[in-house]
Coordinates of C-alpha atoms in Angstrom, one line a residue:
Chain A
M2 CA -3.6 55.2 -25.5
A3 CA -0.4 53.4 -25.8
V4 CA 1.0 52.5 -29.2
M5 CA 0.8 48.7 -29.7
Q6 CA 4.2 47.4 -30.6
P7 CA 4.0 44.3 -32.8
I8 CA 5.4 41.3 -30.9
L9 CA 7.0 39.8 -34.0
D10 CA 8.9 41.6 -36.7
K11 CA 7.4 41.6 -40.2
K12 CA 9.7 38.9 -41.5
T13 CA 8.9 36.4 -38.7
S14 CA 5.2 37.0 -38.7
D15 CA 5.1 36.5 -42.5
R16 CA 6.9 33.2 -42.1
V17 CA 4.5 32.1 -39.4
R18 CA 1.5 33.1 -41.5
D19 CA 3.0 31.2 -44.4
Q20 CA 3.3 28.1 -42.3
V21 CA -0.1 28.3 -40.8
E22 CA -2.0 29.1 -44.0
R23 CA -0.1 26.7 -46.3
G24 CA -2.3 23.9 -44.9
G25 CA 0.2 21.2 -45.8
V26 CA 0.7 18.0 -43.9
D27 CA 3.1 18.2 -41.0
W28 CA 5.2 15.2 -42.1
A29 CA 7.6 15.2 -39.2
S30 CA 4.8 15.0 -36.6
A31 CA 3.0 12.3 -38.5
V32 CA 6.1 10.2 -38.8
F33 CA 6.9 10.6 -35.1
K34 CA 3.3 9.6 -34.1
W35 CA 3.2 6.6 -36.3
S36 CA 6.6 5.4 -35.2
L37 CA 5.2 5.5 -31.7
I38 CA 2.1 3.6 -32.8
S39 CA 4.3 1.0 -34.6
T40 CA 6.0 0.1 -31.3
L41 CA 2.6 -0.7 -29.8
L42 CA 1.7 -2.6 -32.9
F43 CA 4.9 -4.5 -32.6
A44 CA 4.1 -5.6 -29.0
L45 CA 0.6 -6.6 -30.2
L46 CA 2.0 -8.5 -33.1
V47 CA 4.5 -10.4 -30.8
L48 CA 1.6 -11.4 -28.5
G49 CA -0.5 -12.5 -31.5
V50 CA 2.2 -14.5 -33.1
L51 CA 3.1 -16.2 -29.8
L52 CA -0.4 -17.1 -28.9
H53 CA -1.2 -18.2 -32.5
D54 CA 2.0 -20.3 -32.6
V55 CA 1.4 -22.3 -29.3
I56 CA -2.3 -22.7 -30.0
T57 CA -1.9 -24.1 -33.5
K58 CA 0.9 -26.4 -32.5
S59 CA -1.0 -27.7 -29.5
W60 CA -4.2 -28.2 -31.4
P61 CA -3.7 -31.9 -32.1
V62 CA -3.2 -32.6 -28.4
L63 CA -5.9 -30.4 -27.1
T64 CA -8.6 -31.8 -29.5
D65 CA -7.4 -35.4 -29.7
H66 CA -6.6 -36.5 -26.1
L67 CA -6.9 -33.6 -23.7
G68 CA -8.4 -35.9 -21.0
T69 CA -5.4 -38.3 -20.9
F70 CA -3.0 -35.4 -21.3
L71 CA -4.3 -33.8 -18.1
A72 CA -4.6 -37.1 -16.2
N73 CA -1.4 -38.9 -17.2
P74 CA 1.9 -38.6 -15.3
T75 CA 5.1 -37.7 -17.1
R76 CA 6.1 -40.5 -19.5
T77 CA 8.9 -41.1 -21.8
S78 CA 6.7 -41.2 -24.9
A79 CA 5.4 -38.0 -26.4
D80 CA 2.0 -39.6 -27.2
E81 CA 1.4 -40.8 -23.6
T82 CA 3.0 -38.1 -21.5
G83 CA 0.8 -35.9 -19.4
V84 CA 0.9 -33.0 -17.0
F85 CA -0.9 -34.5 -14.0
Q86 CA 2.1 -34.0 -11.6
G87 CA 2.8 -30.6 -13.0
L88 CA -0.7 -29.4 -12.3
R89 CA -0.6 -31.0 -8.8
G90 CA 2.8 -29.2 -8.0
T91 CA 1.5 -25.9 -9.3
F92 CA -1.7 -26.3 -7.3
W93 CA 0.2 -26.8 -4.1
I94 CA 2.6 -24.0 -4.8
G95 CA -0.4 -21.8 -5.2
V96 CA -1.7 -23.0 -1.8
F97 CA 1.7 -22.1 -0.2
V98 CA 1.6 -18.6 -1.7
I99 CA -2.0 -18.0 -0.5
V100 CA -1.4 -19.4 3.0
F101 CA 2.0 -17.8 3.7
T102 CA 2.4 -14.9 1.5
F103 CA -1.0 -13.2 1.5
P104 CA -1.4 -12.8 5.3
T105 CA 2.2 -12.0 5.9
G106 CA 2.4 -9.5 3.0
I107 CA -0.8 -7.7 3.9
A108 CA 0.2 -7.6 7.6
A109 CA 3.6 -6.2 6.7
A110 CA 1.9 -3.5 4.6
V111 CA -0.5 -2.6 7.4
Y112 CA 2.5 -2.2 9.8
L113 CA 4.5 0.0 7.3
E114 CA 1.5 2.2 6.5
E115 CA -0.4 2.4 9.8
Y116 CA 2.0 1.6 12.7
A117 CA 5.6 2.2 11.7
P118 CA 7.1 5.4 13.0
D119 CA 9.1 7.4 10.5
N120 CA 12.5 6.4 11.7
R121 CA 15.7 4.7 10.3
L122 CA 14.4 1.2 10.8
T123 CA 11.2 1.8 8.9
R124 CA 13.1 3.4 6.0
F125 CA 15.5 0.5 6.0
I126 CA 12.7 -2.0 5.8
N127 CA 11.1 0.0 2.9
V128 CA 14.3 0.1 0.9
N129 CA 15.0 -3.5 1.7
I130 CA 11.6 -4.6 0.4
R131 CA 12.1 -2.6 -2.8
N132 CA 15.5 -4.3 -3.3
L133 CA 14.0 -7.7 -2.7
A134 CA 11.5 -7.1 -5.4
G135 CA 14.4 -6.6 -7.8
V136 CA 16.4 -9.7 -6.9
P137 CA 16.4 -12.2 -9.8
S138 CA 14.1 -15.1 -9.2
V139 CA 16.9 -17.6 -9.7
V140 CA 18.7 -16.1 -6.6
Y141 CA 15.6 -17.0 -4.5
G142 CA 16.3 -20.5 -5.7
I143 CA 19.6 -20.4 -3.8
L144 CA 17.8 -19.3 -0.7
G145 CA 15.4 -22.2 -1.1
L146 CA 18.1 -24.7 -1.8
T147 CA 20.3 -23.6 1.1
I148 CA 17.7 -23.0 3.8
F149 CA 14.3 -24.7 3.0
V150 CA 15.7 -27.8 1.4
G151 CA 18.1 -28.2 4.3
L152 CA 15.4 -27.6 6.9
L153 CA 12.9 -29.9 5.3
N154 CA 15.5 -32.6 4.9
G155 CA 15.6 -32.6 8.7
V156 CA 11.8 -32.7 8.9
Y157 CA 11.1 -35.5 6.4
G158 CA 14.5 -37.3 6.6
D159 CA 15.2 -40.0 4.1
V160 CA 11.8 -41.6 4.6
A161 CA 10.5 -40.0 1.4
F162 CA 13.8 -40.3 -0.4
S163 CA 13.4 -36.7 -1.4
R164 CA 16.5 -35.3 0.3
G165 CA 14.4 -32.2 1.1
N166 CA 13.7 -31.4 -2.5
T167 CA 10.0 -31.4 -1.7
T168 CA 6.8 -29.7 -2.7
A169 CA 7.0 -27.9 0.6
A170 CA 10.5 -26.5 -0.2
G171 CA 9.3 -25.3 -3.6
G172 CA 6.2 -23.8 -2.2
L173 CA 8.0 -21.9 0.5
T174 CA 10.6 -20.6 -1.9
L175 CA 8.0 -19.2 -4.2
A176 CA 6.0 -17.9 -1.2
V177 CA 9.1 -15.9 -0.3
L178 CA 9.6 -14.8 -3.9
A179 CA 6.1 -13.4 -4.1
L180 CA 6.2 -11.6 -0.7
P181 CA 7.9 -8.2 -1.7
V182 CA 5.4 -7.5 -4.5
V183 CA 2.4 -8.3 -2.2
I184 CA 3.8 -6.0 0.4
I185 CA 4.4 -3.1 -2.1
T186 CA 1.1 -3.3 -3.8
S187 CA -0.9 -3.7 -0.5
A188 CA 0.9 -0.8 1.0
E189 CA 0.0 1.3 -2.1
A190 CA -3.6 0.3 -1.7
I191 CA -3.6 1.2 2.0
R192 CA -1.9 4.5 1.3
A193 CA -4.7 5.4 -1.1
V194 CA -7.4 5.2 1.7
P195 CA -8.6 8.7 2.4
S196 CA -7.5 10.0 5.8
S197 CA -11.0 11.3 6.4
L198 CA -12.1 7.7 6.8
R199 CA -9.6 7.0 9.5
E200 CA -10.4 10.2 11.3
A201 CA -14.1 9.5 11.3
A202 CA -13.5 6.1 12.8
Y203 CA -11.1 7.4 15.4
G204 CA -13.6 10.2 16.2
V205 CA -16.2 7.7 17.3
G206 CA -13.8 6.0 19.6
A207 CA -12.5 3.0 17.6
T208 CA -9.1 1.6 18.4
K209 CA -6.4 1.4 15.9
W210 CA -7.0 -2.3 15.1
E211 CA -10.8 -1.6 14.8
V212 CA -10.1 1.2 12.3
I213 CA -7.8 -1.0 10.3
K214 CA -10.1 -4.0 10.4
S215 CA -13.5 -2.4 9.6
H216 CA -12.5 0.6 7.6
I217 CA -9.0 0.6 6.0
L218 CA -8.8 -3.1 4.9
P219 CA -12.3 -3.2 3.4
Y220 CA -11.7 0.1 1.5
A221 CA -8.3 -1.1 0.3
A222 CA -9.5 -4.6 -0.5
P223 CA -9.8 -4.3 -4.3
G224 CA -6.3 -2.9 -4.6
I225 CA -4.8 -5.5 -2.3
L226 CA -6.6 -8.3 -4.1
T227 CA -5.3 -7.0 -7.5
G228 CA -1.7 -7.0 -6.2
T229 CA -2.0 -10.4 -4.6
L230 CA -3.5 -12.0 -7.6
L231 CA -0.8 -10.6 -9.9
S232 CA 1.9 -11.9 -7.6
L233 CA 0.2 -15.3 -7.4
A234 CA 0.1 -15.5 -11.2
R235 CA 3.8 -14.5 -11.3
A236 CA 4.8 -17.2 -8.8
L237 CA 2.9 -19.9 -10.6
G238 CA 4.8 -19.1 -13.8
E239 CA 8.2 -19.2 -12.2
A240 CA 10.5 -22.0 -13.2
A241 CA 14.1 -20.9 -12.3
P242 CA 13.8 -21.0 -8.5
L243 CA 12.2 -24.4 -8.7
I244 CA 15.0 -25.8 -10.8
L245 CA 17.4 -24.8 -8.1
V246 CA 15.3 -26.2 -5.4
G247 CA 15.4 -29.5 -7.2
A248 CA 12.1 -29.9 -8.9
V249 CA 12.2 -33.1 -10.9
Q250 CA 12.7 -32.7 -14.7
G251 CA 11.6 -35.7 -16.6
K252 CA 10.0 -38.8 -15.2
L253 CA 8.7 -38.6 -11.7
G254 CA 8.2 -41.6 -9.4
P255 CA 5.0 -43.0 -7.7
R256 CA 1.8 -41.2 -8.1
T257 CA -0.1 -39.8 -5.2
G258 CA -3.5 -38.1 -5.5
F259 CA -4.0 -34.5 -6.4
F260 CA -5.1 -33.3 -2.9
E261 CA -3.1 -35.7 -0.6
L262 CA -1.1 -33.8 2.0
Q263 CA 1.5 -36.5 1.8
Q264 CA 2.6 -35.0 -1.4
L265 CA 4.2 -32.1 0.5
G266 CA 7.0 -34.2 1.7
E267 CA 7.8 -35.9 -1.7
K268 CA 9.7 -35.0 -4.8
F269 CA 7.7 -32.7 -7.0
T270 CA 7.5 -30.9 -10.3
A271 CA 5.3 -28.1 -11.5
M272 CA 3.9 -26.9 -14.8
P273 CA 6.7 -24.5 -15.7
I274 CA 9.2 -27.3 -15.0
V275 CA 7.3 -29.8 -17.1
I276 CA 7.3 -27.3 -19.9
T277 CA 11.0 -26.7 -19.5
D278 CA 11.7 -30.4 -19.7
L279 CA 9.4 -31.0 -22.7
A280 CA 10.9 -27.9 -24.5
K281 CA 14.4 -29.3 -24.1
Q282 CA 13.5 -32.6 -25.9
P283 CA 15.3 -32.8 -29.3
G284 CA 13.3 -33.3 -32.5
D285 CA 9.8 -32.2 -33.5
D286 CA 7.8 -35.0 -31.8
W287 CA 7.5 -33.2 -28.5
I288 CA 6.4 -29.8 -29.9
P289 CA 2.6 -30.5 -29.7
V290 CA 2.7 -31.6 -26.1
T291 CA 5.0 -28.8 -25.1
S292 CA 2.6 -26.3 -26.7
A293 CA -0.3 -28.0 -25.0
A294 CA 1.3 -27.7 -21.6
I295 CA 2.0 -24.0 -22.4
V296 CA -1.6 -23.4 -23.3
I297 CA -2.7 -24.9 -20.0
L298 CA -0.2 -22.9 -18.0
L299 CA -1.2 -19.7 -19.8
L300 CA -4.9 -20.4 -19.1
V301 CA -4.1 -20.6 -15.4
V302 CA -1.8 -17.6 -15.2
L303 CA -3.6 -15.3 -17.6
S304 CA -7.0 -15.9 -16.0
F305 CA -5.5 -14.7 -12.6
N306 CA -4.1 -11.7 -14.4
A307 CA -7.4 -11.0 -16.1
V308 CA -9.4 -11.1 -12.9
A309 CA -6.8 -8.8 -11.3
V310 CA -7.0 -6.3 -14.1
Y311 CA -10.8 -6.4 -14.2
L312 CA -11.1 -5.8 -10.5
R313 CA -8.7 -2.9 -10.7
N314 CA -10.5 -1.2 -13.6
R315 CA -13.9 -1.8 -12.1
F316 CA -13.1 -0.2 -8.8
E317 CA -11.1 2.6 -10.3
A318 CA -14.1 3.5 -12.4
K319 CA -16.4 3.3 -9.5
R320 CA -14.3 5.5 -7.2
E321 CA -13.7 8.1 -9.9
G322 CA -17.4 8.2 -10.9
Chain B
M12 CA -24.7 14.0 34.8
T13 CA -22.1 14.1 32.0
T14 CA -18.4 13.5 32.1
T15 CA -16.4 15.8 29.8
L16 CA -13.0 15.0 28.5
G17 CA -11.7 18.1 30.3
G18 CA -13.0 16.7 33.6
G19 CA -9.9 14.6 33.6
S20 CA -10.7 12.1 36.3
L21 CA -8.6 8.9 36.2
E22 CA -11.7 6.8 35.9
S23 CA -12.8 8.4 32.6
A24 CA -9.3 8.0 31.1
G25 CA -9.6 4.3 31.8
V26 CA -12.9 4.1 30.1
L27 CA -11.6 5.9 27.0
A28 CA -8.6 3.5 26.7
G29 CA -11.0 0.6 26.6
S30 CA -11.2 -2.7 28.5
R31 CA -8.1 -4.7 29.4
R32 CA -8.9 -7.2 26.7
R33 CA -9.1 -4.5 24.1
Q34 CA -5.7 -3.2 25.1
V35 CA -4.1 -6.6 25.0
R36 CA -5.6 -7.2 21.6
E37 CA -4.2 -3.9 20.3
Q38 CA -0.7 -4.8 21.5
L39 CA -0.9 -8.3 20.1
V40 CA -1.9 -7.0 16.6
R41 CA 0.9 -4.4 16.7
Y42 CA 3.5 -7.1 17.4
L43 CA 2.1 -9.5 14.8
V44 CA 2.2 -6.9 12.0
A45 CA 5.6 -5.7 13.0
A46 CA 6.8 -9.3 12.9
A47 CA 5.4 -9.7 9.4
A48 CA 7.3 -6.6 8.3
L49 CA 10.5 -7.9 9.8
T50 CA 10.3 -11.2 7.9
S51 CA 11.4 -9.2 4.8
V52 CA 14.6 -8.3 6.6
L53 CA 15.0 -11.9 7.6
I54 CA 14.6 -12.9 3.9
T55 CA 17.3 -10.5 2.8
G56 CA 19.5 -11.9 5.6
G57 CA 18.8 -15.4 4.4
I58 CA 19.7 -14.6 0.8
V59 CA 22.8 -12.6 1.5
G60 CA 23.9 -15.1 4.2
S61 CA 23.4 -18.2 2.1
L62 CA 25.1 -16.6 -0.9
L63 CA 28.1 -15.4 1.0
Y64 CA 28.5 -18.6 3.0
R65 CA 28.3 -20.9 0.0
A66 CA 30.4 -18.6 -2.3
V67 CA 33.2 -18.4 0.2
E68 CA 33.0 -22.1 0.7
F69 CA 33.4 -22.5 -3.0
L70 CA 36.5 -20.3 -3.1
I71 CA 38.0 -22.1 -0.1
N72 CA 37.4 -25.4 -1.9
L73 CA 39.1 -24.0 -5.0
A74 CA 42.1 -22.9 -3.0
N75 CA 42.3 -26.3 -1.2
P76 CA 40.6 -28.8 -3.5
P77 CA 39.3 -32.0 -1.9
A78 CA 41.3 -35.1 -2.7
V79 CA 38.5 -36.5 -4.9
D80 CA 38.6 -33.5 -7.1
L81 CA 42.4 -33.4 -7.3
E82 CA 42.4 -36.9 -8.6
A83 CA 39.7 -36.2 -11.2
A84 CA 41.2 -33.0 -12.5
R85 CA 43.8 -33.5 -15.2
E86 CA 45.8 -30.6 -14.0
G87 CA 46.1 -28.7 -10.7
I88 CA 43.1 -26.8 -9.4
G89 CA 43.4 -23.3 -8.1
F90 CA 42.3 -19.7 -8.5
A91 CA 43.8 -19.9 -12.0
N92 CA 40.7 -22.0 -13.0
L93 CA 38.6 -18.9 -12.7
W94 CA 40.2 -17.5 -15.8
S95 CA 40.4 -19.7 -18.9
D96 CA 38.4 -20.0 -22.1
Q97 CA 35.4 -22.0 -21.1
W98 CA 32.8 -22.5 -18.4
A99 CA 32.7 -26.2 -17.6
P100 CA 32.4 -26.9 -13.9
R101 CA 32.6 -30.7 -14.5
F102 CA 36.1 -30.2 -15.8
Y103 CA 36.9 -27.6 -13.2
Q104 CA 36.9 -24.8 -15.8
F105 CA 35.3 -21.9 -14.0
D106 CA 35.9 -19.1 -16.4
I107 CA 33.6 -16.4 -15.0
K108 CA 34.2 -14.0 -18.0
T109 CA 32.6 -16.5 -20.4
L110 CA 29.3 -16.1 -18.4
L111 CA 29.7 -12.4 -17.8
V112 CA 30.2 -11.7 -21.5
G113 CA 27.3 -14.1 -22.3
S114 CA 25.1 -12.1 -20.0
V115 CA 26.3 -8.8 -21.5
I116 CA 25.6 -10.0 -25.0
V117 CA 22.1 -11.2 -24.1
T118 CA 21.4 -7.9 -22.2
I119 CA 22.5 -5.7 -25.1
V120 CA 20.4 -7.6 -27.6
A121 CA 17.4 -7.5 -25.2
M122 CA 17.8 -3.7 -24.6
V123 CA 18.1 -3.0 -28.4
V124 CA 14.6 -4.5 -28.6
A125 CA 13.0 -3.4 -25.3
G126 CA 14.6 0.0 -25.1
P127 CA 13.0 1.7 -28.2
V128 CA 9.8 -0.4 -28.2
G129 CA 9.2 0.1 -24.4
L130 CA 10.0 3.8 -24.6
G131 CA 7.9 4.3 -27.8
A132 CA 4.9 2.6 -26.2
A133 CA 5.3 4.6 -23.1
V134 CA 5.5 8.0 -25.0
Y135 CA 2.4 7.1 -26.9
L136 CA 0.5 6.0 -23.9
S137 CA 1.5 9.0 -21.8
E138 CA 1.4 11.8 -24.5
Y139 CA -0.8 10.8 -27.3
A140 CA -3.3 8.1 -26.4
N141 CA -6.8 9.1 -25.3
D142 CA -8.6 7.1 -22.7
R143 CA -10.3 4.8 -25.1
V144 CA -7.0 3.7 -26.7
R145 CA -5.4 3.3 -23.3
K146 CA -8.1 1.0 -22.2
V147 CA -7.4 -1.3 -25.1
V148 CA -3.6 -1.0 -25.2
K149 CA -2.7 -1.3 -21.5
P150 CA -4.2 -4.7 -21.1
V151 CA -2.2 -5.9 -24.1
L152 CA 1.0 -4.9 -22.4
E153 CA -0.3 -6.4 -19.1
V154 CA -0.9 -9.8 -20.8
L155 CA 2.6 -9.6 -22.3
A156 CA 3.9 -8.9 -18.8
G157 CA 2.0 -11.9 -17.4
I158 CA 3.4 -14.4 -19.8
P159 CA 5.8 -16.7 -17.9
S160 CA 9.4 -16.6 -19.0
V161 CA 9.5 -20.3 -19.7
V162 CA 6.9 -19.7 -22.4
L163 CA 9.0 -17.0 -24.0
G164 CA 11.9 -19.4 -23.8
F165 CA 10.1 -22.0 -25.8
F166 CA 9.0 -19.3 -28.3
A167 CA 12.6 -18.0 -28.6
L168 CA 13.8 -21.6 -29.2
R169 CA 11.1 -22.8 -31.6
W170 CA 9.9 -19.7 -33.3
I171 CA 12.4 -16.8 -33.1
A172 CA 15.5 -18.9 -33.7
P173 CA 14.3 -20.6 -36.9
N174 CA 12.1 -17.9 -38.3
I175 CA 14.1 -14.8 -37.5
V176 CA 17.6 -15.5 -36.4
Q177 CA 18.5 -18.2 -38.9
R178 CA 16.8 -16.5 -41.8
V179 CA 18.6 -13.2 -41.3
F180 CA 21.9 -14.8 -40.3
V181 CA 22.3 -18.0 -42.3
E182 CA 25.4 -19.0 -40.4
A183 CA 23.7 -18.8 -36.9
D184 CA 23.4 -21.9 -34.7
A185 CA 20.0 -23.4 -34.1
Q186 CA 20.4 -22.1 -30.5
S187 CA 22.1 -18.8 -30.0
L188 CA 22.7 -15.9 -27.6
L189 CA 20.9 -13.7 -30.2
A190 CA 17.7 -15.8 -30.1
A191 CA 17.8 -15.8 -26.3
G192 CA 18.5 -12.0 -26.2
L193 CA 15.5 -11.3 -28.5
G194 CA 13.3 -13.5 -26.2
V195 CA 14.5 -11.6 -23.1
G196 CA 13.9 -8.3 -24.9
L197 CA 10.3 -9.2 -25.6
L198 CA 9.9 -10.1 -21.9
T199 CA 11.4 -6.8 -20.8
I200 CA 9.2 -4.5 -23.0
P201 CA 6.3 -4.2 -20.5
L202 CA 8.6 -3.4 -17.6
M203 CA 10.4 -0.7 -19.6
A204 CA 7.1 0.7 -20.9
S205 CA 5.4 0.9 -17.5
I206 CA 8.2 2.6 -15.6
S207 CA 8.9 5.0 -18.4
E208 CA 5.2 5.9 -18.6
D209 CA 5.1 6.6 -14.9
A210 CA 8.2 8.8 -15.3
M211 CA 6.5 10.9 -18.0
R212 CA 3.2 11.1 -16.3
S213 CA 4.9 12.6 -13.2
V214 CA 6.0 15.6 -15.4
P215 CA 3.7 18.4 -14.4
R216 CA 0.9 19.4 -16.9
S217 CA 1.9 23.0 -16.6
L218 CA 5.2 22.3 -18.5
R219 CA 3.3 20.9 -21.4
E220 CA 0.8 23.8 -21.4
A221 CA 3.6 26.4 -21.3
S222 CA 5.2 24.7 -24.3
A223 CA 2.0 24.5 -26.2
G224 CA 1.3 28.2 -25.4
L225 CA 4.6 29.1 -27.0
G226 CA 3.3 27.5 -30.1
A227 CA 5.3 24.2 -30.0
R228 CA 3.9 21.3 -31.9
H229 CA 2.8 18.2 -29.9
K230 CA 5.9 16.4 -31.2
T231 CA 8.2 19.3 -30.1
T232 CA 6.6 19.4 -26.7
T233 CA 7.1 15.7 -26.2
L234 CA 10.7 15.6 -27.5
S235 CA 12.0 18.9 -26.1
V236 CA 10.0 19.4 -22.9
V237 CA 8.5 16.1 -21.5
L238 CA 11.3 13.7 -22.3
P239 CA 14.1 16.0 -20.9
A240 CA 12.0 16.6 -17.8
A241 CA 11.5 12.9 -17.3
V242 CA 15.0 11.8 -18.1
S243 CA 15.9 10.6 -14.6
G244 CA 12.9 8.3 -14.5
L245 CA 13.7 7.1 -18.0
V246 CA 17.2 6.3 -17.1
A247 CA 15.9 4.5 -14.0
A248 CA 13.5 2.5 -16.2
F249 CA 16.4 1.5 -18.5
I250 CA 18.6 0.4 -15.6
V251 CA 15.8 -1.6 -14.0
A252 CA 15.1 -3.3 -17.4
V253 CA 18.8 -4.1 -17.7
S254 CA 18.8 -5.6 -14.3
R255 CA 15.8 -7.7 -15.2
A256 CA 17.4 -8.8 -18.4
I257 CA 20.6 -9.9 -16.6
G258 CA 18.6 -11.8 -14.1
E259 CA 16.3 -13.6 -16.6
T260 CA 16.9 -17.3 -16.5
M261 CA 14.5 -19.5 -18.4
V262 CA 14.7 -17.9 -21.8
V263 CA 18.5 -18.2 -21.9
F264 CA 18.4 -21.6 -20.3
L265 CA 16.2 -22.9 -23.2
A266 CA 17.2 -20.8 -26.2
A267 CA 21.0 -20.0 -25.7
G268 CA 21.9 -23.6 -26.1
A269 CA 24.6 -24.3 -23.6
S270 CA 24.7 -28.1 -23.7
G271 CA 25.0 -29.5 -20.2
N272 CA 26.7 -26.9 -18.1
S273 CA 29.5 -26.1 -20.4
A274 CA 30.1 -23.2 -22.8
Q275 CA 33.0 -21.9 -24.8
F276 CA 34.0 -18.3 -24.5
T277 CA 32.5 -16.4 -27.4
L278 CA 32.0 -12.8 -28.4
S279 CA 29.5 -13.7 -31.2
P280 CA 25.8 -13.5 -30.5
L281 CA 25.2 -16.0 -33.3
E282 CA 26.9 -18.9 -31.4
R283 CA 25.7 -21.0 -28.6
G284 CA 26.6 -19.6 -25.2
S285 CA 25.7 -19.4 -21.6
T286 CA 25.0 -16.6 -19.1
M287 CA 25.3 -16.5 -15.3
T288 CA 21.7 -17.4 -14.8
A289 CA 21.6 -20.2 -17.4
A290 CA 24.8 -21.7 -15.8
M291 CA 23.1 -21.8 -12.4
A292 CA 20.0 -23.5 -13.8
S293 CA 22.1 -26.0 -15.8
Q294 CA 24.2 -26.8 -12.8
A295 CA 21.2 -27.4 -10.6
S296 CA 19.4 -29.5 -13.2
G297 CA 22.5 -31.7 -13.8
T298 CA 21.4 -35.3 -13.7
D299 CA 24.9 -36.3 -12.6
G300 CA 24.3 -37.4 -9.0
T301 CA 28.0 -37.9 -8.3
I302 CA 29.0 -34.4 -9.2
S303 CA 31.5 -33.0 -6.8
E304 CA 30.9 -30.4 -4.1
L305 CA 33.5 -28.2 -5.8
S306 CA 31.8 -28.3 -9.2
F307 CA 28.3 -27.8 -7.7
G308 CA 29.6 -24.9 -5.5
S309 CA 30.3 -22.9 -8.6
L310 CA 26.5 -22.3 -8.7
F311 CA 26.7 -20.3 -5.5
F312 CA 29.7 -18.3 -6.7
V313 CA 27.9 -17.3 -9.9
G314 CA 24.8 -16.6 -7.9
F315 CA 26.8 -14.3 -5.6
V316 CA 28.3 -12.4 -8.6
L317 CA 24.8 -12.1 -10.2
F318 CA 23.3 -10.8 -6.9
V319 CA 26.0 -8.1 -6.5
I320 CA 25.5 -6.9 -10.1
T321 CA 21.7 -6.7 -10.0
F322 CA 21.7 -5.2 -6.5
T323 CA 24.1 -2.5 -7.6
L324 CA 22.0 -1.7 -10.7
N325 CA 18.8 -1.5 -8.6
L326 CA 20.4 0.8 -6.1
I327 CA 21.5 3.1 -8.9
A328 CA 18.0 3.1 -10.4
A329 CA 16.5 3.9 -7.0
G330 CA 18.8 6.9 -6.9
F331 CA 17.5 8.2 -10.2
V332 CA 13.9 7.7 -9.1
R333 CA 14.6 9.8 -5.9
R334 CA 16.0 12.6 -8.1
V335 CA 12.7 12.7 -10.0
R336 CA 10.7 13.0 -6.8
Q337 CA 12.9 15.8 -5.5
V338 CA 12.4 17.9 -8.6
Y339 CA 8.6 17.8 -8.7

């Protein structure tokens, strides 16, 4: 039988026993943990103060004349101004993102994950998309101003007196802005599809497109939908690119209906732009309407976010369970 | 009679490949999705091309100013106008350092807020929180991330500036770079938190277990094992957040208080100022319809500088992320 050598010398083992048996509070650990928690509480506090601030300030408008506030165009008096044109612009921008960005982004993700060979071009495209996602939104405005506004000026000419600063130019600009995020999140969702699913489908003789259409896309759908909704919400909240594309700040001319296609060739504004304009007004008279416009934009944007997060959590739980 | 794959007649190969229509459809889909992927390259080309073209055009105009501008300017126009003490395109003062310093001030203030808060939140979520806490806390950060920047701009202008900045610093202006920086910082917290958390979660569990097995406290494991192991990812998170803060427009446009598109050079965060992004937005929203091509062109020049800076930062961050992947 071998003689057991103590691992620790007497002095150290006594110290350890002392520390363990003393049973005191580990202050350093507690302070560390609570300083971590305080950072989270800080984030929560900021969110609470922000929401409380805009909701209380907007309360007079929301309770007193919400109907006219939603239906009125932008006016030069704080009591009469409304967000009709802002909502209309934001609606059409959403249409552009859905019509252009969603199909293009998902198709690009399908190519990168299912078709693309592992070569230089593919790696370049991947790096390129990641870089695009990091380009400041205001720079997309320059793209819109140089290319879309110029192109659409040719299409619509001076008929609409818009000089190309149209709803269509704004919509296309934000559609382009949203594209990289849609591609990245869709590609991630497609990558998460188990390869056994593909192999089973190929095994029974399906072609590549058939595998993608009836197995990969349906399986990846929740992930794709989450990503697309988040990018849509982000696009609807963007103001900077629209300012560069020439969205109208302040009063906007004649009023066309909400759903009229003619609107695409005319000057436009959007909710974030309306808020910018209202926020820049001096004095305190405009604070309630600004806050009310913010509450409406937050309702739109955060409800897309909420649906996206809900979908993700639900399907994650299902797959794990 | 059965045909086996090994039988290898030409006829059966044709059957396996499917009908002609099926083949055509396969090819068509392949081209369509490839075209979609290539649009991203087209977009980059469009951005770089339009920035370069218009920025160079601005510099050429500056070297050989159009007659209209020469008459309007009190003194001569030339490259010397890129270095003075103010940014005021209307008066041909294109002092780019005014904007660069403004951007740096806003970014430093923003990172003083977003760095510790984002990192702290990430450490807690990754190392301490149980699933129940995560389910509550994550959505809070996600809601914060979903708030449009124009909303935080209004909040910085109408809440942070009077309630925080002007109370702490009595001499501060009603609009200031500090207020804008704080707003940008709040906006950057979720980004900083989510990338840092990813970095720490990619640290293998075995490292934590080994540390705990040696008798380290949870705090010691976190500080001396997990954080050093995740450091590349944390640096990447910081750089991405810096890049985001530099590129943030609306908060600065609303809360920093450059009136019109003009700002004096200042080193003080308590004064009004402008940044690259705010200058671009102000220039584009100028109501002055008769503004000259030279003045307006400054927008593209600033945009080009901004693009180069953020692009470089993003490339550096991507390098750090790659290092994390190589280690584990």
